[in-house]
XYZ file of C-alpha atoms in Angstrom:
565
model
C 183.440 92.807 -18.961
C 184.641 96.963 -18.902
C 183.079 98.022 -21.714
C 185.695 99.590 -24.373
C 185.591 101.623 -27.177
C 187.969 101.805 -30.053
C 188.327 105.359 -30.937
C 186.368 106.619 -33.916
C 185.014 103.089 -34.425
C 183.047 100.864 -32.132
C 182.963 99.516 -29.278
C 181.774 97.168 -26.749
C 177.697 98.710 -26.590
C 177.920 98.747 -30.194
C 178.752 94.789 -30.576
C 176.431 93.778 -28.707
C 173.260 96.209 -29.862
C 174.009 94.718 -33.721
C 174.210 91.261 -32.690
C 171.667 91.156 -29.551
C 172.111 89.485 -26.285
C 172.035 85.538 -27.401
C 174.612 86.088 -29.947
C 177.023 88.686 -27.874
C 176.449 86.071 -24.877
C 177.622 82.883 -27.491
C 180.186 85.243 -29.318
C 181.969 85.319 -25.542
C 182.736 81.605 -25.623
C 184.527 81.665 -28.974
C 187.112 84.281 -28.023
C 189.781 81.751 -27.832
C 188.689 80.402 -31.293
C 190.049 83.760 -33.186
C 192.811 82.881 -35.719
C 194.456 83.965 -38.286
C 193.827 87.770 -37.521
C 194.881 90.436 -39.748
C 193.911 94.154 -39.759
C 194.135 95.782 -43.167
C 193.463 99.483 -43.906
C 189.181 99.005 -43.707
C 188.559 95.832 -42.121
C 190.180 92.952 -40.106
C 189.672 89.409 -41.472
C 189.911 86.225 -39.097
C 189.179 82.678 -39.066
C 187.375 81.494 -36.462
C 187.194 77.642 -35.480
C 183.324 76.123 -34.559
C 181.275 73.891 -36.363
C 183.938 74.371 -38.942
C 186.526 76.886 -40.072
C 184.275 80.099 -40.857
C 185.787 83.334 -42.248
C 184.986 86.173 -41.031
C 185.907 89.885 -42.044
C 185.240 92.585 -39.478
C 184.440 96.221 -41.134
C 186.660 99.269 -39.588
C 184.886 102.368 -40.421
C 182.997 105.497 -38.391
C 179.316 104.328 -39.895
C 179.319 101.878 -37.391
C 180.345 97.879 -36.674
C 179.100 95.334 -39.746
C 180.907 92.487 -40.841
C 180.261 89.016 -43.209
C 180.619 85.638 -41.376
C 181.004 82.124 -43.680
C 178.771 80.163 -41.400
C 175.117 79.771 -42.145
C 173.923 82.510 -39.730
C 176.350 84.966 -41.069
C 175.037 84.237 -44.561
C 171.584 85.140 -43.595
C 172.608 88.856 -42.703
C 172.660 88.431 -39.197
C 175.795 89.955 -36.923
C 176.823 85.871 -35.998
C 178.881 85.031 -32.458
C 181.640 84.719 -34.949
C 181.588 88.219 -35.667
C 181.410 89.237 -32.273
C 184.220 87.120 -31.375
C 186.631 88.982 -33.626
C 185.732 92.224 -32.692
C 186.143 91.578 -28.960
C 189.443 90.440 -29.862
C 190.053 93.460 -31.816
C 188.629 95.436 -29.104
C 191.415 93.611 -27.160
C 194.173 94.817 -29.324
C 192.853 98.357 -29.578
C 196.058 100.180 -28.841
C 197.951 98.124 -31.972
C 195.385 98.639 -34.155
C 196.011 102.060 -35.459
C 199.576 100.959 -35.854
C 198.033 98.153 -37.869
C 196.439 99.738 -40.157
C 198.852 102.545 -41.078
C 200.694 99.510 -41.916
C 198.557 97.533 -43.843
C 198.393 101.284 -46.007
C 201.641 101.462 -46.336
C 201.884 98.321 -47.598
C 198.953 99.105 -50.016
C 200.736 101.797 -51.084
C 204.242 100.204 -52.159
C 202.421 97.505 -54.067
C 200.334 100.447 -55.947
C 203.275 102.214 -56.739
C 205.382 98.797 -57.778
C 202.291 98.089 -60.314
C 202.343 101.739 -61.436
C 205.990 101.823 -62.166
C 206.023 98.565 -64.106
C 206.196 98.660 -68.234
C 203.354 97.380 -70.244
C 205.642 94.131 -71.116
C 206.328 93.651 -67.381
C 202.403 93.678 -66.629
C 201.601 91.386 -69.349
C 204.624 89.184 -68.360
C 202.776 90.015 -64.832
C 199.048 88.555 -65.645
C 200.825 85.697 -67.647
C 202.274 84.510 -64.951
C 198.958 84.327 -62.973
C 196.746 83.024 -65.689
C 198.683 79.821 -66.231
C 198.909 79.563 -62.543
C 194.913 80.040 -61.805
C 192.794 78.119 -64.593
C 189.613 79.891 -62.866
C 191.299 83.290 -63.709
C 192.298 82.150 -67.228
C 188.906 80.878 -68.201
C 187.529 84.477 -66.844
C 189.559 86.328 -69.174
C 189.141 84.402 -72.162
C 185.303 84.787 -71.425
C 185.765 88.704 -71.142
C 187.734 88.603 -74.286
C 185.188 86.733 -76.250
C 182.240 88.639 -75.198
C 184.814 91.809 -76.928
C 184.678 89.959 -80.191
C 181.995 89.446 -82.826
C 181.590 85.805 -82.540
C 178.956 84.704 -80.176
C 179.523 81.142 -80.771
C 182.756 81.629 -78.970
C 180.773 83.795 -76.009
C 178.484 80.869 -75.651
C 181.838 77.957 -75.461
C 182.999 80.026 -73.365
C 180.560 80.229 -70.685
C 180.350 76.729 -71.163
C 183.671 76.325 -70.038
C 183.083 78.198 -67.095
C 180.817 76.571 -65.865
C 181.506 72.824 -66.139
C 181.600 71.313 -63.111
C 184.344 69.170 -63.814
C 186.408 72.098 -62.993
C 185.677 71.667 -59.386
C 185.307 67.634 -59.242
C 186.198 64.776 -61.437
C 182.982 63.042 -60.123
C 180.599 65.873 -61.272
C 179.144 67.329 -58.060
C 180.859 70.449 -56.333
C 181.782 70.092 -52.883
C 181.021 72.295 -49.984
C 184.233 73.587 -50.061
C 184.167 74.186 -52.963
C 180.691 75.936 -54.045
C 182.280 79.563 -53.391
C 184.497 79.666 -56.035
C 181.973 77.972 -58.651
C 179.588 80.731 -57.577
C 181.952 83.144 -58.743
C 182.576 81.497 -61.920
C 178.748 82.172 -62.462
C 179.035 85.511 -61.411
C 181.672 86.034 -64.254
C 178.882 85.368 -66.982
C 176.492 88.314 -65.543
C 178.020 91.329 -66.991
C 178.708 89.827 -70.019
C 175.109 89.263 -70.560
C 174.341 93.021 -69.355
C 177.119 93.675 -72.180
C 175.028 92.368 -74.774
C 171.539 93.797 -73.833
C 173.476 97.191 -73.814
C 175.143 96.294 -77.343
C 171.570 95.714 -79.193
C 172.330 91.811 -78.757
C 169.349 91.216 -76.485
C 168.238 88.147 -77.537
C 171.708 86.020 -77.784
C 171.777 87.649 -74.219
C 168.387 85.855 -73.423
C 169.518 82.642 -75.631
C 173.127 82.780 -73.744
C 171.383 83.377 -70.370
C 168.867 80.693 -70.428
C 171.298 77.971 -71.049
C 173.933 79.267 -68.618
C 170.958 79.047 -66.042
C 170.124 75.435 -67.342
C 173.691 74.709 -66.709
C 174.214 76.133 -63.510
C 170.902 74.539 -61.892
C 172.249 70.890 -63.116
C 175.379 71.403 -60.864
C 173.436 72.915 -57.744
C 170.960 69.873 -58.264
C 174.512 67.660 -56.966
C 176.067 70.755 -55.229
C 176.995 70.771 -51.300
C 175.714 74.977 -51.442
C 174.365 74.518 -48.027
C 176.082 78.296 -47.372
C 173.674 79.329 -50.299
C 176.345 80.828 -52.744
C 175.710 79.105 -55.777
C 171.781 79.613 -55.493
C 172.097 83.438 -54.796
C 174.714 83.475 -58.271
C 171.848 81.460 -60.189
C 169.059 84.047 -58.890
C 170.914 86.950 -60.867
C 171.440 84.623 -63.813
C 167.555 84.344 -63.255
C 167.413 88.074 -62.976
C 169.781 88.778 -65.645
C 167.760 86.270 -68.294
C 164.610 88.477 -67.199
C 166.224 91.408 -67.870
C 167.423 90.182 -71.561
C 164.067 88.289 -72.129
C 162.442 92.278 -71.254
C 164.395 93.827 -74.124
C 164.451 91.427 -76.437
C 162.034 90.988 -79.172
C 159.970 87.761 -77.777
C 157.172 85.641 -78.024
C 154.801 86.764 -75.093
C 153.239 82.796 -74.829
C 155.999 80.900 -75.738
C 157.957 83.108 -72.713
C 155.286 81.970 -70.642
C 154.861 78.662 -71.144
C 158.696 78.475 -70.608
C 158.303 79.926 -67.310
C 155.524 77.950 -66.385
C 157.742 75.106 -67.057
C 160.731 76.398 -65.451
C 158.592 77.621 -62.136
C 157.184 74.162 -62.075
C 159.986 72.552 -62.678
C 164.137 73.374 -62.029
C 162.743 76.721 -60.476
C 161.836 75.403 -57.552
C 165.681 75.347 -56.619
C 165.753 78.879 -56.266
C 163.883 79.693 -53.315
C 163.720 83.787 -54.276
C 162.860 82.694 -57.815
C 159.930 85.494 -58.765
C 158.274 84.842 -62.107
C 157.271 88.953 -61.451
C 160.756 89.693 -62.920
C 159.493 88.580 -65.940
C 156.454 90.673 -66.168
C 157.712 93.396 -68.727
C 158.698 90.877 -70.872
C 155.423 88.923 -71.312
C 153.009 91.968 -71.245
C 149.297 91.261 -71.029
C 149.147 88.609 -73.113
C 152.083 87.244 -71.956
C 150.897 87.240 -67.937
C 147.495 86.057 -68.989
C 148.802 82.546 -70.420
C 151.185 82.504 -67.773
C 148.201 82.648 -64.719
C 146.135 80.329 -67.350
C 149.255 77.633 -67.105
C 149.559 77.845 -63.606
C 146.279 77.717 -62.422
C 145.995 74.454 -64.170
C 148.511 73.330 -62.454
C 147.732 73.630 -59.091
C 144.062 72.520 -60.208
C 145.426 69.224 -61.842
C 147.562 68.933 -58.144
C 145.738 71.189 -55.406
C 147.449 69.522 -52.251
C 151.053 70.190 -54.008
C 152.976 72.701 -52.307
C 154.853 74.480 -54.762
C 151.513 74.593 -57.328
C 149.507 75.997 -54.191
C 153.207 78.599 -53.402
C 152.612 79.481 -57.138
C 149.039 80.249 -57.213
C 149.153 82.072 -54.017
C 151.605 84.588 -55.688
C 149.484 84.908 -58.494
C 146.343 85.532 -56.152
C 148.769 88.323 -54.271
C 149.383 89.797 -57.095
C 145.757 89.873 -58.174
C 144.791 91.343 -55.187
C 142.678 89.240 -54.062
C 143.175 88.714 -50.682
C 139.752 86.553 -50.316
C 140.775 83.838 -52.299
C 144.041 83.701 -50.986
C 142.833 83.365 -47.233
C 140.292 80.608 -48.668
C 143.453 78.910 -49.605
C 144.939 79.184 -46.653
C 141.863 78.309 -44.332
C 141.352 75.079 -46.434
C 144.731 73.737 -44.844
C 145.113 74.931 -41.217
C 148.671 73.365 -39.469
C 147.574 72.905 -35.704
C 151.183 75.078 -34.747
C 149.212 78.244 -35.704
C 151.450 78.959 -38.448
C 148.869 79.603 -41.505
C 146.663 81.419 -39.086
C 149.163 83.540 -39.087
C 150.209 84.074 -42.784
C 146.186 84.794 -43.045
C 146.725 87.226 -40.482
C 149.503 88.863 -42.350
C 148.085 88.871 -45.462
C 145.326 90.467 -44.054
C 147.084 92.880 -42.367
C 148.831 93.722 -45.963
C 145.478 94.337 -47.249
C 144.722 97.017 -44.635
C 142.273 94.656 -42.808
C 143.908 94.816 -38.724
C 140.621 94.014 -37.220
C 140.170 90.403 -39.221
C 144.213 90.140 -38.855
C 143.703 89.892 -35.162
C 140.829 87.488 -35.092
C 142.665 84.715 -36.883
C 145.831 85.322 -34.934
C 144.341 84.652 -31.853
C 142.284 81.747 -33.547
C 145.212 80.123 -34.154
C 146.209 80.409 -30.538
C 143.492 78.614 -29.264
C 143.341 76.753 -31.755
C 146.896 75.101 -31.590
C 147.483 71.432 -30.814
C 150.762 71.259 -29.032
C 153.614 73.674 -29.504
C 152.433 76.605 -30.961
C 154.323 78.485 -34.003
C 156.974 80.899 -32.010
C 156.636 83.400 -35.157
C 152.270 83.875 -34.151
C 152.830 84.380 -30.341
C 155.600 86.878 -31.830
C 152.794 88.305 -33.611
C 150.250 89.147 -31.724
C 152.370 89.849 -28.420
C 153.495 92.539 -30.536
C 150.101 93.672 -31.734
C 148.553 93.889 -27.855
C 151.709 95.425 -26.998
C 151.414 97.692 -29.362
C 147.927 98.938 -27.831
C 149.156 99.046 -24.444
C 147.777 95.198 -23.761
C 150.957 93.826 -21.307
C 148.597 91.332 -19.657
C 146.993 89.900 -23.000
C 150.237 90.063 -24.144
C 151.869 87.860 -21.207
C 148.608 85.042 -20.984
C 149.899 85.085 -24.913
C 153.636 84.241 -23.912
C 152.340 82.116 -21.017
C 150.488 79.793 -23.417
C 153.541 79.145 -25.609
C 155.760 79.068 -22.547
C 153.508 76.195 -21.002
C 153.602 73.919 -24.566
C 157.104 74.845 -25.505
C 159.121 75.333 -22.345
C 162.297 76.109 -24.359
C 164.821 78.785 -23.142
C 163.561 81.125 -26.213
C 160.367 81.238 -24.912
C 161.274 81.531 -21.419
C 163.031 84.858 -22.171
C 160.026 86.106 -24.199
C 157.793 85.374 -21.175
C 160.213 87.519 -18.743
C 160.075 90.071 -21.161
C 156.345 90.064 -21.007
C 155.983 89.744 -17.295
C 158.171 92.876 -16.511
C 156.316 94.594 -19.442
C 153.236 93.688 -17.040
C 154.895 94.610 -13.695
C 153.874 90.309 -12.692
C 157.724 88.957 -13.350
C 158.244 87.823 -9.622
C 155.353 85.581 -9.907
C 155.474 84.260 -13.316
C 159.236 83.464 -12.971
C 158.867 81.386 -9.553
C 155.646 79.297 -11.495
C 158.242 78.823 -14.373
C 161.350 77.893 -13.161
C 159.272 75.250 -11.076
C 157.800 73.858 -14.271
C 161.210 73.926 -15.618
C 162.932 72.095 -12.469
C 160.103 69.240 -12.821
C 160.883 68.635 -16.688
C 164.661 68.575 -15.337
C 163.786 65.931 -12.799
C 162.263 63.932 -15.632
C 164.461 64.551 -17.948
C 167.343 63.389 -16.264
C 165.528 59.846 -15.446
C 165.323 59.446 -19.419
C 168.966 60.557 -19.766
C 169.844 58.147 -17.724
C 167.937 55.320 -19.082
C 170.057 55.770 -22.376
C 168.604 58.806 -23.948
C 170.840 61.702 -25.231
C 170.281 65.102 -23.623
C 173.996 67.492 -24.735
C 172.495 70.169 -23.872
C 171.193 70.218 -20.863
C 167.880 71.203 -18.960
C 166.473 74.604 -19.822
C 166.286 74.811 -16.137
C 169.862 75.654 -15.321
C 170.097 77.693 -18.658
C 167.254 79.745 -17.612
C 168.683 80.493 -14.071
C 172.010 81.523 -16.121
C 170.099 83.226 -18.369
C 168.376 85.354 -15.780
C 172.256 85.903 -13.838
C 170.936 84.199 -11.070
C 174.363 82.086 -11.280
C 174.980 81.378 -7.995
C 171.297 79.530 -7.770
C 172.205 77.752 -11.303
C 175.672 76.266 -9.750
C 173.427 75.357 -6.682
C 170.836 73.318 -9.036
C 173.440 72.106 -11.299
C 174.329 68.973 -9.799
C 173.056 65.876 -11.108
C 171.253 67.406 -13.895
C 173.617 69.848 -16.218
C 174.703 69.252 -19.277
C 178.812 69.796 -19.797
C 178.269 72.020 -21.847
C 176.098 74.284 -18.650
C 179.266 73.341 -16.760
C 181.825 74.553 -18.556
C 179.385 78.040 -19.232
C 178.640 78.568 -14.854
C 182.875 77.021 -14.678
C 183.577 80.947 -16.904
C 181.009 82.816 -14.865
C 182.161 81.585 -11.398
C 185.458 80.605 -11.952
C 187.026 83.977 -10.139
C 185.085 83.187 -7.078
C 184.789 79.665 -7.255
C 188.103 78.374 -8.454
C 187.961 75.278 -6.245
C 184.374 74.705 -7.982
C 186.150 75.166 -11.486
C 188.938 73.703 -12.257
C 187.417 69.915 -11.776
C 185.186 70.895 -14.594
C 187.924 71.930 -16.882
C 190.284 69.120 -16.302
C 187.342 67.349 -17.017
C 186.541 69.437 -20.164
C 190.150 68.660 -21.550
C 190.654 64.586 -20.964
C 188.272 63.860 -24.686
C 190.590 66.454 -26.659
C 194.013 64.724 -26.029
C 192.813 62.059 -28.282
C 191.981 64.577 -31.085
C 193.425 66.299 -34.075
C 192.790 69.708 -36.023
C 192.817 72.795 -35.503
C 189.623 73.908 -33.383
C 190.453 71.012 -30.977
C 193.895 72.643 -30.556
C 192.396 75.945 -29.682
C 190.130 74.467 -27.040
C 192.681 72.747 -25.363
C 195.071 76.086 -25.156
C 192.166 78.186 -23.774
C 190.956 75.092 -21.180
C 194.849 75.285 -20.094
C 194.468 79.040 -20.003
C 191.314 78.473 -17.482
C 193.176 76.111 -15.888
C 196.449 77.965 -14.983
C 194.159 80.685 -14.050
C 192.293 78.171 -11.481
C 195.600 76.999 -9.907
C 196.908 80.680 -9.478
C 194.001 81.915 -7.578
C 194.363 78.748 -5.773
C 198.102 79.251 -5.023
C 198.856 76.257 -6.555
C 200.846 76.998 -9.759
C 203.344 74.337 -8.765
C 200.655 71.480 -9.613
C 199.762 73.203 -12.621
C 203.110 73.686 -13.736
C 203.341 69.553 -13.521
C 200.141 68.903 -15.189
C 201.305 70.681 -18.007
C 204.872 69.336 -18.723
C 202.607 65.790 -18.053
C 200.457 67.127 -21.111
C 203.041 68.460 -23.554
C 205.081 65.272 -23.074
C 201.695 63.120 -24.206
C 200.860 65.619 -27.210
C 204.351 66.136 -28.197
C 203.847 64.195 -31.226
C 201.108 67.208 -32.417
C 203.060 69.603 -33.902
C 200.816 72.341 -34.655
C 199.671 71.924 -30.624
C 202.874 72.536 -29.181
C 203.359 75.717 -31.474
C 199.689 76.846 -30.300
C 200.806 76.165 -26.939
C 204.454 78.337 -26.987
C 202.463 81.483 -28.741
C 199.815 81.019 -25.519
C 202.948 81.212 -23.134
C 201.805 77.276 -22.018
């Protein structure tokens, strides 16, 4: 692909540096997913179709390319295929897009000037309007105009209010689709609470807080928040009930033996929940009953995870980096892993030399796969001191227990590091092409294998296409089909289009929206095919053939018309 820039924004090299190779390479096969594009003034939003309907909004501005994805990639701050997706399509439009977006301010500005030049009855008659339409927006406001009055008793029905559950679902648990909007219900309640800690009112704040947390935790307990929204709102209500609990005149024990309780117990929900938060509030004594309470705990239940997650914070925090590797060492998982949080903690405590011994313990050490995140480790610590070939017998080992494509990319990047990749890759890819062999047998004999050998992805991987087409028969996934059919398809149309027609026979038979899209961009491939070909003529007759069988799908045909199909 040319690589293009978009002037005064981003381009091509920039999409791909933010989201690295694996997700610019995946981002490529959602192109024809992109819906729902519009550009605004700052930043283009889109909907595009995978797993599920994710929405994405693509930042426009000269500090470079960022952007927040719905899916569960995006919402762990990573630049998702999603994002790249829409800006290669906006990279696509480039020449419309400053058009766009003088637009989109124009438009801005008529609807700022409409608001401005409307009376104060015509705004109220305005928000009215919108408050008996949206009951979420109505309940916001009434909370804002209680916290404004001097009855907290209102304040705290109020809250209530906003966050019952029964809001979102007459059966009492919030659904996926719906665990957005419930998170920003919660998020309502936060500066009402900062309200009152700034208005002398710290403790209501810390009373109002606390059960507002209680309340929220019930509902994530039977909450679908597997995009993490309504645990990231309940972490500030954590933060915010800190924050109250800090200015407010408490009891130092009784707040700890609360947050024992609540660490122990409902806390464990919030997988960022830090009892350190709390530290101003419980002061010496305070953090004293709170270690007592905890260390009890985990002695009363040593082999319990969270007690032993507990007291290793409290050890951390001690400083005592001793007994926290004893804890460690008494449980050691065969993948490596814990030899490398001892190696880490180590490390945190200044001690490199000790770090590196039990990082390379837990190397030899390891029964079966070993933990990606240690080879990670300490490839990067002999790296580091100019090591390339302890750092590639390191990426060898994992390669050789784990032969997955992740760790076959990791060991090219070590061989070339170590001037050795010619060798190491031929020893490899034969390993690889014997798991394929046997692999196969088993997929034959009834077990599942979607995605293929890492055998041909490796070959693609390495743009050794041509050798990956060669190799593919009899042992490639679809899905590896379909990926060498878009790589080869310009050479190798004759070699293509089978796999496409192929591709689109399972998707006449299916509905929504993301099976629409794949069938117009197959077709796409597929006209393409027959034109290289010189065979429009049959492709032109395929088509009517299809139309006439989907004709019933309304939204398909309209996809199809705006795709020129």
């Amino acid at each position: 692909m040319a690589v293009m820039t978009m002037a005064g924004l981003f381009g091509e090299a920039d999409l791909r540096r933010v989201a690295g190779e694996r997700s610019f390479g995946r981002g490529l096969g959602y192109l024809d997913a992109v819906g729902d594009l519009e550009t605004g003034v700052d930043q283009v939003t889109a909907t595009v179709y995978g797993t599920d309907a994710y929405e994405v909004v693509l930042d426009l501005d000269d500090g470079g390319v960022t952007g927040e994805c719905s899916c569960p990639h995006g919402q762990e701050g990573f630049f998702c295929k999603h994002l790249v997706a829409v800006g290669l399509t906006v990279l696509g439009q480039a020449g419309d897009v400053p058009a766009q977006r003088v637009a989109a301010a124009a438009k801005a500005r008529s609807l700022e000037s409409w608001l401005e030049g409307l009376s104060r009855d015509d705004l109220l008659t305005l928000v009215r309007e919108q408050v008996r339409e949206d009951r979420g927006l109505r309940r916001r406001l009434e909370l804002r105009a209680a916290a404004a009055g001097p009855d907290l008793s209102d304040v705290r029905a109020r809250v209530r209010e906003l966050l019952d559950v029964r809001g979102f679902s007459r059966y009492g648990a919030i659904e996926y689709a719906d665990a957005r909007a419930y998170s920003s219900q919660v998020d309502e309640v936060l500066p009402v609470i900062d309200g009152l800690i700034d208005g002398g009112q710290a403790a209501e704040a810390a009373d109002i807080a606390g059960q507002a947390l209680s309340a929220v935790l019930e509902a994530l307990e039977q909450a679908d928040d597997s995009d993490g929204y309504i645990g990231g709102s309940a972490q500030a209500l954590a933060d915010a009930h800190a924050r109250a609990c800090a200015a407010a005149p408490v009891d130092p024990v009784g707040l700890a033996a609360w947050l024992a309780g609540f660490a122990l117990g409902d806390g464990q929900m919030l997988g960022d929940f830090d009892a350190g938060a709390y530290h101003d509030a419980l002061g010496e004594s305070g953090k004293a009953e709170y270690r007592r309470l905890i260390t009890q705990a985990w002695r009363a239940n040593p082999s319990g995870w969270h007690e032993k997650y507990l007291m290793q914070g409290l050890l951390r925090t001690d400083g005592d980096v001793d007994a926290l590797v004893a804890m460690y060492a008494a449980e050691l998982l065969p993948s490596g892993y814990t030899h490398l949080m001892i190696a880490q903690e180590l490390d945190q405590a200044g001690r490199a030399g000790e770090a590196l011994e039990w990082a390379e313990r837990g190397l030899r050490e390891a029964a079966g796969s070993v933990d990606t995140r240690l080879v990670d480790y300490l490839a990067a610590r002999y790296e580091d001191a100019g090591a390339f070939g302890e750092a590639l017998a390191a990426r060898q080992s994992a390669f050789d227990t784990g032969r997955t494509l992740a760790n076959y990319r990791a060991l090219r990047d070590a061989a070339r590091k170590a001037g050795q990749w010619e060798a190491v890759r031929e020893r490899a890819l034969g390993l690889l092409q014997s798991d394929a062999t046997a692999s196969t047998a088993h997929s034959r004999a009834g077990f599942g294998w979607s995605e293929g050998p890492v055998w041909i992805s490796a070959l693609i991987d390495d743009g050794d296409v041509g050798a990956a087409w060669d190799a593919a028969a009899g042992v490639a996934s679809e899905r590896q089909w379909l990926t060498l059919a878009d790589l080869l398809s310009t050479d190798r149309p004759a070699g293509a289009l089978p796999i496409y027609l192929r591709a689109i026979e399972p998707l006449r038979s299916q509905t929504g929206d993301p099976a629409y899209q794949q069938v117009a961009a197959l077709l796409t491939k597929i006209r393409d095919c027959h034109q290289r070909l010189g065979t429009s003529p049959q492709f032109a007759v395929f088509l009517a053939a299809l139309r006439a069988d989907q004709k019933r799908k309304r939204n398909l045909i309209k996809l199809l018309d705006q795709r020129g199909l």
